[in-house]
PDB file of C-alpha atoms in Angstrom:
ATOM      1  CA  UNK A 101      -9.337   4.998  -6.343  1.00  0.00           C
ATOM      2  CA  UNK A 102      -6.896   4.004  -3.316  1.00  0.00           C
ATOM      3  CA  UNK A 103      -3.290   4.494  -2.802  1.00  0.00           C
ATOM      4  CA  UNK A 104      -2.648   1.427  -2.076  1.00  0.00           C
ATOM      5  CA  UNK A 105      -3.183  -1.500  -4.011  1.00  0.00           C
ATOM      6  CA  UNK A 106      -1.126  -4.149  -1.698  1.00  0.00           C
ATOM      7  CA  UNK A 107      -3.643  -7.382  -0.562  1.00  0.00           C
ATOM      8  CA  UNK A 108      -2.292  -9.207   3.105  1.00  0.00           C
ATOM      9  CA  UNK A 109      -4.694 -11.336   2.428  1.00  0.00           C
ATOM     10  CA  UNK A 110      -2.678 -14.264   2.596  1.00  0.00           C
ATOM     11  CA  UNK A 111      -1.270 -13.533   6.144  1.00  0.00           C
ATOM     12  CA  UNK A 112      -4.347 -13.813   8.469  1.00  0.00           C
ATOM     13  CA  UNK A 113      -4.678 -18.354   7.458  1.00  0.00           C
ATOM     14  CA  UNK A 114      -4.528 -19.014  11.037  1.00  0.00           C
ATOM     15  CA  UNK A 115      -6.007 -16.580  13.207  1.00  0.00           C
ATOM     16  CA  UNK A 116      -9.832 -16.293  13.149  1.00  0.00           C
ATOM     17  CA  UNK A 117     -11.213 -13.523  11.926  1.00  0.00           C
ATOM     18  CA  UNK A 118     -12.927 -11.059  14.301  1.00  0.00           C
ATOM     19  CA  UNK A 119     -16.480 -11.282  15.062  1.00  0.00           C
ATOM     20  CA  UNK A 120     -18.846  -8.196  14.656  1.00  0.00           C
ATOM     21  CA  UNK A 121     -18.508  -6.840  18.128  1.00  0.00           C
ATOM     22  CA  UNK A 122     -14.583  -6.434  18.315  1.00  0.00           C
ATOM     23  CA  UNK A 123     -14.332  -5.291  14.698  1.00  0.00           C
ATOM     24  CA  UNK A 124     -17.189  -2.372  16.331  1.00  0.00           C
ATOM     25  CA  UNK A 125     -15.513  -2.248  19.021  1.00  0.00           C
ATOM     26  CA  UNK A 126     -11.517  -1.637  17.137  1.00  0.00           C
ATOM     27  CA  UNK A 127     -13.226   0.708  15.114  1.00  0.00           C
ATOM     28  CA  UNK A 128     -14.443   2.763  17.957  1.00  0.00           C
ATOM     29  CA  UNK A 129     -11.168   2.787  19.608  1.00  0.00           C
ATOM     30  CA  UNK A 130      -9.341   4.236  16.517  1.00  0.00           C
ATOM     31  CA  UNK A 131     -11.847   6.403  15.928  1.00  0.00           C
ATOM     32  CA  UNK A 132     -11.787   7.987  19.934  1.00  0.00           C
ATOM     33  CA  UNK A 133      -7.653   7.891  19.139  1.00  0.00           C
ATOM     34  CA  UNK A 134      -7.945  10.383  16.106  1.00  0.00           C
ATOM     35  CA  UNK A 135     -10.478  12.689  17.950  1.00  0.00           C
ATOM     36  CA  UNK A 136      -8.118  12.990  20.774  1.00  0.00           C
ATOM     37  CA  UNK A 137      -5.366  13.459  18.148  1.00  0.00           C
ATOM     38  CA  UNK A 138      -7.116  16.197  16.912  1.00  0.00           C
ATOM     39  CA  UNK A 139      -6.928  15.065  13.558  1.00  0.00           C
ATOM     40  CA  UNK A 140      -9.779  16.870  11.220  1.00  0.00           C
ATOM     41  CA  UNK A 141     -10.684  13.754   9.039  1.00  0.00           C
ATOM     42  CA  UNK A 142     -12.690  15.932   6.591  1.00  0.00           C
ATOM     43  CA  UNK A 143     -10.001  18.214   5.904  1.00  0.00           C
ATOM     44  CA  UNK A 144      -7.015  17.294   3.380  1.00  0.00           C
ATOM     45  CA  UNK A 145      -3.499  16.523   4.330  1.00  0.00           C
ATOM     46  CA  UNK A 146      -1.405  19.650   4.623  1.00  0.00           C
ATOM     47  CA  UNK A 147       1.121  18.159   1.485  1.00  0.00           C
ATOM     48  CA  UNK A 148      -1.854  17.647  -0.516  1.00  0.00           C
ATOM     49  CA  UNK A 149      -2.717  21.211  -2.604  1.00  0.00           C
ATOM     50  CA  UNK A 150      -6.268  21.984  -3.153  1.00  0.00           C
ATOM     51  CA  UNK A 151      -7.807  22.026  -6.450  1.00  0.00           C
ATOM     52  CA  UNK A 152      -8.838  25.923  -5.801  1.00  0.00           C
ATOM     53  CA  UNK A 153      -5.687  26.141  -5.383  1.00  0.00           C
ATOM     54  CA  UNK A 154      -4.103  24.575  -8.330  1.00  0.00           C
ATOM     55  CA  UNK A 155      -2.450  27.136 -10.749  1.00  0.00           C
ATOM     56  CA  UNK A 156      -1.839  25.605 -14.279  1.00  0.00           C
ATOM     57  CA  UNK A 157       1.379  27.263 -15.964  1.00  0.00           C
ATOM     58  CA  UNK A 158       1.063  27.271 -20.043  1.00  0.00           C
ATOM     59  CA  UNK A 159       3.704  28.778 -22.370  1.00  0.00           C
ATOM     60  CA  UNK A 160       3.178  32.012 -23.642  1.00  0.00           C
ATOM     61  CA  UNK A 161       1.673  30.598 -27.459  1.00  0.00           C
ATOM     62  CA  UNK A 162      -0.559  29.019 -25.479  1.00  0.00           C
ATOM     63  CA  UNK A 163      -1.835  31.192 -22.853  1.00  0.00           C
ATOM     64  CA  UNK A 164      -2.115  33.466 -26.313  1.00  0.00           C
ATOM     65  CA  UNK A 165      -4.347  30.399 -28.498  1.00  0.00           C
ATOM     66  CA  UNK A 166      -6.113  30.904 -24.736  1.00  0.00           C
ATOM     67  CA  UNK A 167      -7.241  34.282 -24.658  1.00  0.00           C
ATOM     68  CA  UNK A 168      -8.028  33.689 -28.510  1.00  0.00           C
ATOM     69  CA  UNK A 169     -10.698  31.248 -27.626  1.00  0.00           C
ATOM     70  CA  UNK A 170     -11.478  32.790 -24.843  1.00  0.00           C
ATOM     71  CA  UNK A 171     -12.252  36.413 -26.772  1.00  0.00           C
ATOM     72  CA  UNK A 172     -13.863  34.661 -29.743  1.00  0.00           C
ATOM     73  CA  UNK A 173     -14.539  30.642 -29.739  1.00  0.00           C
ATOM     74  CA  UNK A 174     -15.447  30.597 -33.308  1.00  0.00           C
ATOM     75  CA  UNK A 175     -12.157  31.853 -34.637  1.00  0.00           C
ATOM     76  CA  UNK A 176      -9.800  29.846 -36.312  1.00  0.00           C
ATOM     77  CA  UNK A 177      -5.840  28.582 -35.961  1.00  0.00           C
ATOM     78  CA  UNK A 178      -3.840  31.103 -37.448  1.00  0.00           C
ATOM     79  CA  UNK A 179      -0.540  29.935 -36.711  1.00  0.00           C
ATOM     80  CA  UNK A 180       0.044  27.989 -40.161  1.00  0.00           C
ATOM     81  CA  UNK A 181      -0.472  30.274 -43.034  1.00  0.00           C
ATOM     82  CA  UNK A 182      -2.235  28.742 -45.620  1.00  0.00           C
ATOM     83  CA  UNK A 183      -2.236  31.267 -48.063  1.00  0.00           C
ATOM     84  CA  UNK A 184       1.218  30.720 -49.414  1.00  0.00           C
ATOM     85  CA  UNK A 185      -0.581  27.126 -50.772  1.00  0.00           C
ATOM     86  CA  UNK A 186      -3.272  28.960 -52.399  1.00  0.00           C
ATOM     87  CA  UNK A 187      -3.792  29.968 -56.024  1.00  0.00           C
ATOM     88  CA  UNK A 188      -1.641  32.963 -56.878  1.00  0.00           C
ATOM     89  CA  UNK A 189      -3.123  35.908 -58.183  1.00  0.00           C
ATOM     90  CA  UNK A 190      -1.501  36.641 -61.419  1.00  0.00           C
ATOM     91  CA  UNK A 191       0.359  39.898 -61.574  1.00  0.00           C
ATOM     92  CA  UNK A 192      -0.841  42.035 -64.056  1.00  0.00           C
ATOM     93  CA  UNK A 193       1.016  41.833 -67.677  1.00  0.00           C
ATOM     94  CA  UNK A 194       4.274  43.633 -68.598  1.00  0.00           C
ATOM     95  CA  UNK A 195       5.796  45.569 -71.785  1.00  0.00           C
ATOM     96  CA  UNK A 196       9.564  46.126 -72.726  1.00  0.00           C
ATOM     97  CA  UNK A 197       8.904  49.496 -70.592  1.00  0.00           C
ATOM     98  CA  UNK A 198       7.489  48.120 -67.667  1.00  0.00           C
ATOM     99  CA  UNK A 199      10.679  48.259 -65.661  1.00  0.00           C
ATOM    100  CA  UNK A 200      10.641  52.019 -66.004  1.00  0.00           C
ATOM    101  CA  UNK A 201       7.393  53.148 -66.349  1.00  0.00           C
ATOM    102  CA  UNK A 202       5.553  50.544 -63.658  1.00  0.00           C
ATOM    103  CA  UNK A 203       8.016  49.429 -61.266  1.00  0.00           C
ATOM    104  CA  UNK A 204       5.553  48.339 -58.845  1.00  0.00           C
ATOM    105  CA  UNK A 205       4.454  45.697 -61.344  1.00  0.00           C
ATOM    106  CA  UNK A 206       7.988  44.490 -60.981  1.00  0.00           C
ATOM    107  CA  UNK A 207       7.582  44.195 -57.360  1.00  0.00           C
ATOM    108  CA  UNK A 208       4.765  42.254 -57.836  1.00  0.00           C
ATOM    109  CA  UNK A 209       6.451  39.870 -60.467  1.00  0.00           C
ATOM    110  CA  UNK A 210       8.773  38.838 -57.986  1.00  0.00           C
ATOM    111  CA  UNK A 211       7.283  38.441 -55.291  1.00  0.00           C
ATOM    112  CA  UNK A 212       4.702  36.270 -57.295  1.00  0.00           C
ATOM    113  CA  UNK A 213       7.780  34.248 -58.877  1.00  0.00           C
ATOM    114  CA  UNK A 214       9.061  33.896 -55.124  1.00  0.00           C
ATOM    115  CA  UNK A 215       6.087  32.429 -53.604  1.00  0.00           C
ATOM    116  CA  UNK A 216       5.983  30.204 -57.107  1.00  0.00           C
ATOM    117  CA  UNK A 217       9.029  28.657 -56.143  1.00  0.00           C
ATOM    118  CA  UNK A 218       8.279  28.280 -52.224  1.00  0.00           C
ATOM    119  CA  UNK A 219       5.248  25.805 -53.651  1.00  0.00           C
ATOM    120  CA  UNK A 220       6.877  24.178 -55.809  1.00  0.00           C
ATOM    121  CA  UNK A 221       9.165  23.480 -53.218  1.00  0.00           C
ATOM    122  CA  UNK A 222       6.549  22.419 -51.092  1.00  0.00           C
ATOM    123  CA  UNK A 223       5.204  20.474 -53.587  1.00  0.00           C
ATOM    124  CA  UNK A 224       7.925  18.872 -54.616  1.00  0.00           C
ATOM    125  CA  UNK A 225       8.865  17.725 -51.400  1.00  0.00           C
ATOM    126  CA  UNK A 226       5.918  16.542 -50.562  1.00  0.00           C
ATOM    127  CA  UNK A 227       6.073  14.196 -53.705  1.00  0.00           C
ATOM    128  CA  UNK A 228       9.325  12.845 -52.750  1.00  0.00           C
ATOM    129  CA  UNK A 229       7.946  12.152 -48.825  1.00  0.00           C
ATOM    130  CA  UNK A 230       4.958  10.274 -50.558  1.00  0.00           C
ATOM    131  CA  UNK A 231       7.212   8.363 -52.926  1.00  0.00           C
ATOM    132  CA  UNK A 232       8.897   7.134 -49.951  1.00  0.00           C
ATOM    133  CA  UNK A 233       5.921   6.408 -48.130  1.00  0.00           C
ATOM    134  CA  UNK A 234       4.421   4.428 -50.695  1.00  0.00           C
ATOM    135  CA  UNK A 235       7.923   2.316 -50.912  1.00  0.00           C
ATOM    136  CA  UNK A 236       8.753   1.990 -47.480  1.00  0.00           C
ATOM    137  CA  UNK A 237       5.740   2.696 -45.476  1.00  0.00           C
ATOM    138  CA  UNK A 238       4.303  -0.863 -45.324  1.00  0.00           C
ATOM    139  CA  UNK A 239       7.183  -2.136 -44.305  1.00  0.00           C
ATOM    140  CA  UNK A 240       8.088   0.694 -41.484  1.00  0.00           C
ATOM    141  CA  UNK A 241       4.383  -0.027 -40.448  1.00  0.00           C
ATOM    142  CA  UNK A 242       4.882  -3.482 -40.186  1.00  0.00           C
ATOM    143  CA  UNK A 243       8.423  -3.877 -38.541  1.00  0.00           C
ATOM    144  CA  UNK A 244       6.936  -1.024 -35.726  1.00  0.00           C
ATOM    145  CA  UNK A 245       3.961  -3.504 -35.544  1.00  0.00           C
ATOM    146  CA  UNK A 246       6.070  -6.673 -35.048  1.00  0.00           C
ATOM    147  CA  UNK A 247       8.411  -4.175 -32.282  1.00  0.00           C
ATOM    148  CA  UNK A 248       5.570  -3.317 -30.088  1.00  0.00           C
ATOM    149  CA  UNK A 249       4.137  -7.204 -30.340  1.00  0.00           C
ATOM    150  CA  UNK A 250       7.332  -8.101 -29.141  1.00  0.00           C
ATOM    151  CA  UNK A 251       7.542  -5.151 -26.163  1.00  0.00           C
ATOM    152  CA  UNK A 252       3.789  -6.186 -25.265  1.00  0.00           C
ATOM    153  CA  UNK A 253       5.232 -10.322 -25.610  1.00  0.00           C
ATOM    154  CA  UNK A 254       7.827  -9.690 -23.313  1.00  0.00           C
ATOM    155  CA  UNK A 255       5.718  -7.053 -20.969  1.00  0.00           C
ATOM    156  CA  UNK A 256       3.280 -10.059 -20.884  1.00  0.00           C
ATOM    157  CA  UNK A 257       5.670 -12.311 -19.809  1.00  0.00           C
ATOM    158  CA  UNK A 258       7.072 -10.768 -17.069  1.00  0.00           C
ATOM    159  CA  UNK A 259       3.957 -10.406 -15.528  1.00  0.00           C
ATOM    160  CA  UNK A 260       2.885 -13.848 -15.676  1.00  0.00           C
ATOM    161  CA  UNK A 261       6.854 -14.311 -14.066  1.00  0.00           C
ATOM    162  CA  UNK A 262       5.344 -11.825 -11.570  1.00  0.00           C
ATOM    163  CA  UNK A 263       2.379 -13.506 -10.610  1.00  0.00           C
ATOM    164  CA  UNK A 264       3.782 -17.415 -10.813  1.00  0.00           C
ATOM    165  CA  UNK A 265       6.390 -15.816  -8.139  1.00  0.00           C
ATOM    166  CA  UNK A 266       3.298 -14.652  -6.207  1.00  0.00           C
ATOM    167  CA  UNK A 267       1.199 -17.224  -5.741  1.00  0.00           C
ATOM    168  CA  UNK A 268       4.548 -19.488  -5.001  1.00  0.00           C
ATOM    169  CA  UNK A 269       4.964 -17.062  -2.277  1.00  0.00           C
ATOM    170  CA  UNK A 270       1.298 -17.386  -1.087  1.00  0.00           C
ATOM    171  CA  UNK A 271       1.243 -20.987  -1.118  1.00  0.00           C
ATOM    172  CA  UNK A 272       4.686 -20.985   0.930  1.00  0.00           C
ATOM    173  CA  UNK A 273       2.682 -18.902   3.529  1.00  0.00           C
ATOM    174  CA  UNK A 274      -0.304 -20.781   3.222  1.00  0.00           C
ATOM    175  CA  UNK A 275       1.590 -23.962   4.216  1.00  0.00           C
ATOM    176  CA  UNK A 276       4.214 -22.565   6.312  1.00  0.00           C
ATOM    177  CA  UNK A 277       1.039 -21.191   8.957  1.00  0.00           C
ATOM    178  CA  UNK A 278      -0.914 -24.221   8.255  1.00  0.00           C
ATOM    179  CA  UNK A 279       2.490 -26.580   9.261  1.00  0.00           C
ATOM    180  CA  UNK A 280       2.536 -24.771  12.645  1.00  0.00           C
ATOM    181  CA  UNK A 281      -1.686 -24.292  13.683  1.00  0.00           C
ATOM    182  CA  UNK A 282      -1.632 -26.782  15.374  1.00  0.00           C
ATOM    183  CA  UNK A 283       1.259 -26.003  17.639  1.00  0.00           C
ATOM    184  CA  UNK A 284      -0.345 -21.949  17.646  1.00  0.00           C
ATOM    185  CA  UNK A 285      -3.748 -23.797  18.624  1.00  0.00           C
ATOM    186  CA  UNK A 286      -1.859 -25.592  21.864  1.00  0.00           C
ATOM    187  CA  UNK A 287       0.282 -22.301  22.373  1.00  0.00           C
ATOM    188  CA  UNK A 288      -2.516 -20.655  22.823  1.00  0.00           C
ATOM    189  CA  UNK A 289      -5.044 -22.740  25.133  1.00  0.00           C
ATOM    190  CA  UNK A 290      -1.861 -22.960  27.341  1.00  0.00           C
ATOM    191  CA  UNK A 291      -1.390 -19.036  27.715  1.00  0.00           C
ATOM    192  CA  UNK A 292      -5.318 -19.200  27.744  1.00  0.00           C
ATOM    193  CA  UNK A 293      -4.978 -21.703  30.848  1.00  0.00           C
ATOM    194  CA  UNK A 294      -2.016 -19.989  32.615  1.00  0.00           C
ATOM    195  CA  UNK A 295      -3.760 -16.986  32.577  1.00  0.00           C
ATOM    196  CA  UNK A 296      -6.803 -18.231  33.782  1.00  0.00           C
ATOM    197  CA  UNK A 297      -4.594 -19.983  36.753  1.00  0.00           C
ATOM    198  CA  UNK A 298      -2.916 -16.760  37.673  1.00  0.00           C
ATOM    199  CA  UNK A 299      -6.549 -15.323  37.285  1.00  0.00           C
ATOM    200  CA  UNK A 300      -7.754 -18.061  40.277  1.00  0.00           C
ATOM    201  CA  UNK A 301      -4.579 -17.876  42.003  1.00  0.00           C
ATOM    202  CA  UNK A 302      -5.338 -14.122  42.543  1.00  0.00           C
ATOM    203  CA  UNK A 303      -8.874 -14.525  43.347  1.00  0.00           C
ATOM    204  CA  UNK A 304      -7.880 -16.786  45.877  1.00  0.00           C
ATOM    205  CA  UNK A 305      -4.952 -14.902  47.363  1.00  0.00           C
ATOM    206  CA  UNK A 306      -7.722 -12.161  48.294  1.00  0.00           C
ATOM    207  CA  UNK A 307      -9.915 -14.350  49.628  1.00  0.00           C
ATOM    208  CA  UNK A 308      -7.670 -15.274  52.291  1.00  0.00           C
ATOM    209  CA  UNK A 309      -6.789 -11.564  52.586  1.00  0.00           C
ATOM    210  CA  UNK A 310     -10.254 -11.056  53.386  1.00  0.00           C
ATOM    211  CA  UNK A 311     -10.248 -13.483  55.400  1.00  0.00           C
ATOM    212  CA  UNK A 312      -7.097 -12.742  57.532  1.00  0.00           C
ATOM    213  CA  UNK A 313      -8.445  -9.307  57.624  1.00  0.00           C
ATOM    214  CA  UNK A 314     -11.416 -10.340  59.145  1.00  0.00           C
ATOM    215  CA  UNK A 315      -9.994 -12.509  61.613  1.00  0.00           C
ATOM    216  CA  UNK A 316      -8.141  -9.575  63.083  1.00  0.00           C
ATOM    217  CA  UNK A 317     -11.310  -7.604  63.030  1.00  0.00           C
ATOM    218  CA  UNK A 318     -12.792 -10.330  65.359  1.00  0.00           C
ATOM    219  CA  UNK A 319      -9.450 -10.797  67.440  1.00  0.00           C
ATOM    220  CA  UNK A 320      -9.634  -6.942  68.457  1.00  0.00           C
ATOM    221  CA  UNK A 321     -13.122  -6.683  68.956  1.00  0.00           C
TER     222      UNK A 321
END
């Protein structure tokens, strides 16, 4: 994919385009210029880095979810624990002594009763987030809808601004080097005809210095 994406192709209306031979021949000549430059057209420019040597840079949870993969691609995501939304496992039953006699049971009551109320929590706030999405979701959905139709409207607009103001330009060219061709077309054969005068006047100029030249030749002979 090029660099550039700029088209002169509107500047070159009034001069011819190059035959075959002196497009070969231009081409040749650049091509002698960058060998005596030196310049190693197969090799990259010196600001661009290779790919060999491109060196990503992750955070460290990543470059950790890396080596994961890397050590086993069949594991799983384990950064959201999913167990806390599971079924609790019921602790076992208690008695008036339970306190005293099986205190770990107690333990187990409240953390049970503390992960009870982190669902319903959860749960509960994911009930009111629905509720509102059912309400105003449509709507939300709609009026981002009719924002980005508008964004794209206006986007779309300036770009037909963009290219009315571009081919006004081009036309302006077009006629501005069409207006003057003619007056190129006589500039031209005229520095076509001087130069082909100073051309004669020079041929002739040594011709008579041959000539003189060869007079005195004869005279001293």
């Amino acid at each position: 994919m090029p660099l550039i994406h700029e088209s002169y192709d509107s500047l070159p209306y009034v001069d011819a385009p190059p035959d075959q031979a002196a497009l070969h021949a231009a081409i040749g000549l650049i091509a002698q210029d960058i060998q005596q430059a030196g310049v190693d057209t197969a090799q990259l420019h010196p600001a661009l880095i290779p790919a060999t040597q491109y060196a990503p840079k992750f955070s460290a949870a990543l470059e950790q979810e890396h080596a994961r993969v890397q050590a086993d691609p069949n594991s799983k995501f384990s950064a959201i624990d999913l167990a806390r939304y599971e079924d609790l496992d019921a602790p076992p039953n208690t008695s008036p002594t339970s306190d005293e006699d099986r205190p770990e049971v107690l333990a187990q009551w409240d953390s049970a009763l503390r992960k009870a109320y982190t669902s319903s929590e959860y749960v509960n706030a994911r009930l009111t987030e629905l509720g509102l999405l059912e309400k105003f979701g449509k709507n939300a959905w709609l009026i981002g809808n009719s924002q980005q139709e508008d964004i794209l409207k206006g986007i779309e607009a300036d770009l037909a601004d963009v290219r009315k103001q571009h081919e006004e330009v081009e036309a302006m060219r077009r006629q501005q080097q069409e207006s003057v061709h003619g007056e190129i077309k006589t500039l031209e054969e005229t520095w076509k005809q001087g130069v082909g005068r100073v051309l004669e006047a020079e041929v002739a100029a040594e011709g008579l210095k041959q000539q003189i030249l060869e007079k005195r030749r004869a005279g001293a002979v």
